[in-house]
Coordinates of C-alpha atoms in Angstrom, one line a residue:
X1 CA 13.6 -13.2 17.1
X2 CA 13.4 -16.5 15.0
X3 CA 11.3 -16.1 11.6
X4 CA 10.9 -12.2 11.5
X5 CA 12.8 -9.6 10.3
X6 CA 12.6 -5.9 10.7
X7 CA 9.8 -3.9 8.3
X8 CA 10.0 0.1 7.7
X9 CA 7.4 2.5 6.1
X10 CA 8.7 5.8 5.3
X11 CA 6.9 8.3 3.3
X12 CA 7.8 12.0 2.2
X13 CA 5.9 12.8 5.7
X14 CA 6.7 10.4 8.4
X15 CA 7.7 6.9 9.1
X16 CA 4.6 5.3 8.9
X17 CA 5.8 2.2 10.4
X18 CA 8.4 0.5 12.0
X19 CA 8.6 -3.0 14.1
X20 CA 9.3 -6.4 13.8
X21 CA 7.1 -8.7 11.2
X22 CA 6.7 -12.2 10.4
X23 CA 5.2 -11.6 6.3
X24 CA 4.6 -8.8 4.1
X25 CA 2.5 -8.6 1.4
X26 CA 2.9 -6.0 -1.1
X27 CA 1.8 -4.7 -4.6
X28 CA 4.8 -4.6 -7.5
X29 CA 3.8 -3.4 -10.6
X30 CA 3.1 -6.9 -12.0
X31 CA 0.9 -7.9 -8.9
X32 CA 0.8 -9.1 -5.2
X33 CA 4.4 -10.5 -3.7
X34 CA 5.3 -12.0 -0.6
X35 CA 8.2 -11.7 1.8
X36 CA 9.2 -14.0 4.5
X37 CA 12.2 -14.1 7.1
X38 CA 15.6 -14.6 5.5
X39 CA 14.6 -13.5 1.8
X40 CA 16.9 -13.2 -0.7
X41 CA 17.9 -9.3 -1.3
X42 CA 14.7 -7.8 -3.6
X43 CA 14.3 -4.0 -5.3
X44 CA 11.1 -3.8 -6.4
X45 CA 9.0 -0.9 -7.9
X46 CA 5.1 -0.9 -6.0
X47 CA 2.3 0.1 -8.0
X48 CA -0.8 1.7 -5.7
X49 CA -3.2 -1.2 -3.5
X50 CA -2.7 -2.8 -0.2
X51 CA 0.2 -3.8 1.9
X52 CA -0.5 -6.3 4.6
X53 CA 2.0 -7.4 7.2
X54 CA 1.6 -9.8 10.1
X55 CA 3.4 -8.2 13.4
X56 CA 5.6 -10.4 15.4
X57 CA 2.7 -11.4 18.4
X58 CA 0.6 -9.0 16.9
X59 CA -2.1 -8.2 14.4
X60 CA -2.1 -8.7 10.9
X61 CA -2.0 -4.6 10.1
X62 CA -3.3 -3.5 6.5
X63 CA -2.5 -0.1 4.8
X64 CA -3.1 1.6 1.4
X65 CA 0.2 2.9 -0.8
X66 CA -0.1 5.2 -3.3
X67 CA 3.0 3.4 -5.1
X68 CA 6.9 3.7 -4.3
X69 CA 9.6 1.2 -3.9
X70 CA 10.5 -1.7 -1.5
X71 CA 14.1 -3.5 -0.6
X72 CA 14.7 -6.6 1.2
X73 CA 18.4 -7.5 2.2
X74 CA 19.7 -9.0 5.1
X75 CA 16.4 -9.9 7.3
X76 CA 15.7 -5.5 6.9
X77 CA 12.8 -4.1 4.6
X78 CA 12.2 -0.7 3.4
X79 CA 8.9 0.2 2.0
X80 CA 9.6 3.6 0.7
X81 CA 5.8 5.2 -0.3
X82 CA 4.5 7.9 -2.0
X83 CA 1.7 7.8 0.6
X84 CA 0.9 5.2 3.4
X85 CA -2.6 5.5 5.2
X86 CA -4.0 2.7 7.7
X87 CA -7.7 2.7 8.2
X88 CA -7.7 5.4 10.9
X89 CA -6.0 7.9 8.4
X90 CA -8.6 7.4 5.9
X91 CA -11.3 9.9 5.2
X92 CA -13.8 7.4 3.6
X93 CA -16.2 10.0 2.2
X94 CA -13.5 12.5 0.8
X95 CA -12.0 9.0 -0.8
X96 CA -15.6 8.0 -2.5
X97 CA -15.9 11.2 -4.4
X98 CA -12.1 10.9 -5.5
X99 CA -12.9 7.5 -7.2
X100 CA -16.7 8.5 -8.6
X101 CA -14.7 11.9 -9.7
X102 CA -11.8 10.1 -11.4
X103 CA -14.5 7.1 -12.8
X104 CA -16.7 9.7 -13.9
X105 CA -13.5 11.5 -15.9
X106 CA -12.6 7.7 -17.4
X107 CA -16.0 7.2 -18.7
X108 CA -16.4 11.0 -20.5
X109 CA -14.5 12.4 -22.8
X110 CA -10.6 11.8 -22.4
X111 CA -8.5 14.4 -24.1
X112 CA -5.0 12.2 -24.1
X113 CA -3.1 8.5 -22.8
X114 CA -1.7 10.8 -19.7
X115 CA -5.0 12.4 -18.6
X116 CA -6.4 8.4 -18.8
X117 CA -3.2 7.0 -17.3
X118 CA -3.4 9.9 -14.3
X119 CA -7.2 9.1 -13.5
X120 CA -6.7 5.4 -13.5
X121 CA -4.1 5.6 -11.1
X122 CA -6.4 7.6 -8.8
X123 CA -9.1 5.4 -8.9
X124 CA -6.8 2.6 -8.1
X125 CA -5.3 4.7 -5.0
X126 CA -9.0 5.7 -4.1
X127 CA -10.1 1.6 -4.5
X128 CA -7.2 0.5 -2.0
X129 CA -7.7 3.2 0.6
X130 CA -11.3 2.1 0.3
X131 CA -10.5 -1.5 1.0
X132 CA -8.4 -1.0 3.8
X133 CA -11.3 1.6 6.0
X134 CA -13.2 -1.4 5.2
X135 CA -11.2 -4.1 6.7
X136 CA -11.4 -1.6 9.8
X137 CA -15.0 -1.7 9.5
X138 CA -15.5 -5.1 9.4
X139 CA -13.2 -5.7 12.7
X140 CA -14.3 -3.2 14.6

């Protein structure tokens, strides 16, 4: 099909996804990037926040990614996660006390830079997933 290429989300688990889109959207380490049909070849490393992708005559489809790394070559893209959630997989209320536990740890007493580096990266899993149930939300 003219102006799409093939998208694949893969985590540990599961193949999260896999179909034909028309854009991708997706968080490196040094902020948002974009993909389009007939990309140049790309490695990239993906820090945690949303993906969005816009489905070949279909919906623009959002997930949260806990990090992991993403290839483009030849019209194929691989979105390797360390977890992938759409809205639907998303327990909104377990997430909230993730991100007021791991706040609450960022604003006591931090013992060392890993302890602040690990909570920082959960809040910033917990404030993606959060964003995503509420795109759900809103559309439905």
């Amino acid at each position: 099909m003219p102006g799409s290429f093939r998208l694949e989300i893969v985590t540990p688990m599961r193949l999260a996804y896999e179909g034909e889109v028309s854009a991708i959207q997706a968080p490196g380490l040094d902020g948002y990037f974009g993909v389009l049909h007939n990309r140049a070849p790309l490695i990239a490393a993906l820090g945690p926040g949303e993906v969005t992708f816009q489905e070949v005559n279909g919906p623009t489809r959002h997930l949260a990614i806990a990090g992991g790394f993403f290839q483009v070559a030849r019209n194929r893209a691989v979105l390797l996660a360390d977890e992938a959630l759409f809205a639907a997989d998303i327990d909104r209320a377990a997430v909230e006390r993730e991100l007021q536990e791991a706040t609450a740890g960022l604003t006591g007493r931090v013992t060392s830079d890993e302890e602040r580096e690990q909570l920082q990266r959960t809040a910033a899993i917990a404030r993606a997933k959060l964003k995503v149930a509420g795109r759900e939300r809103r559309a439905g």
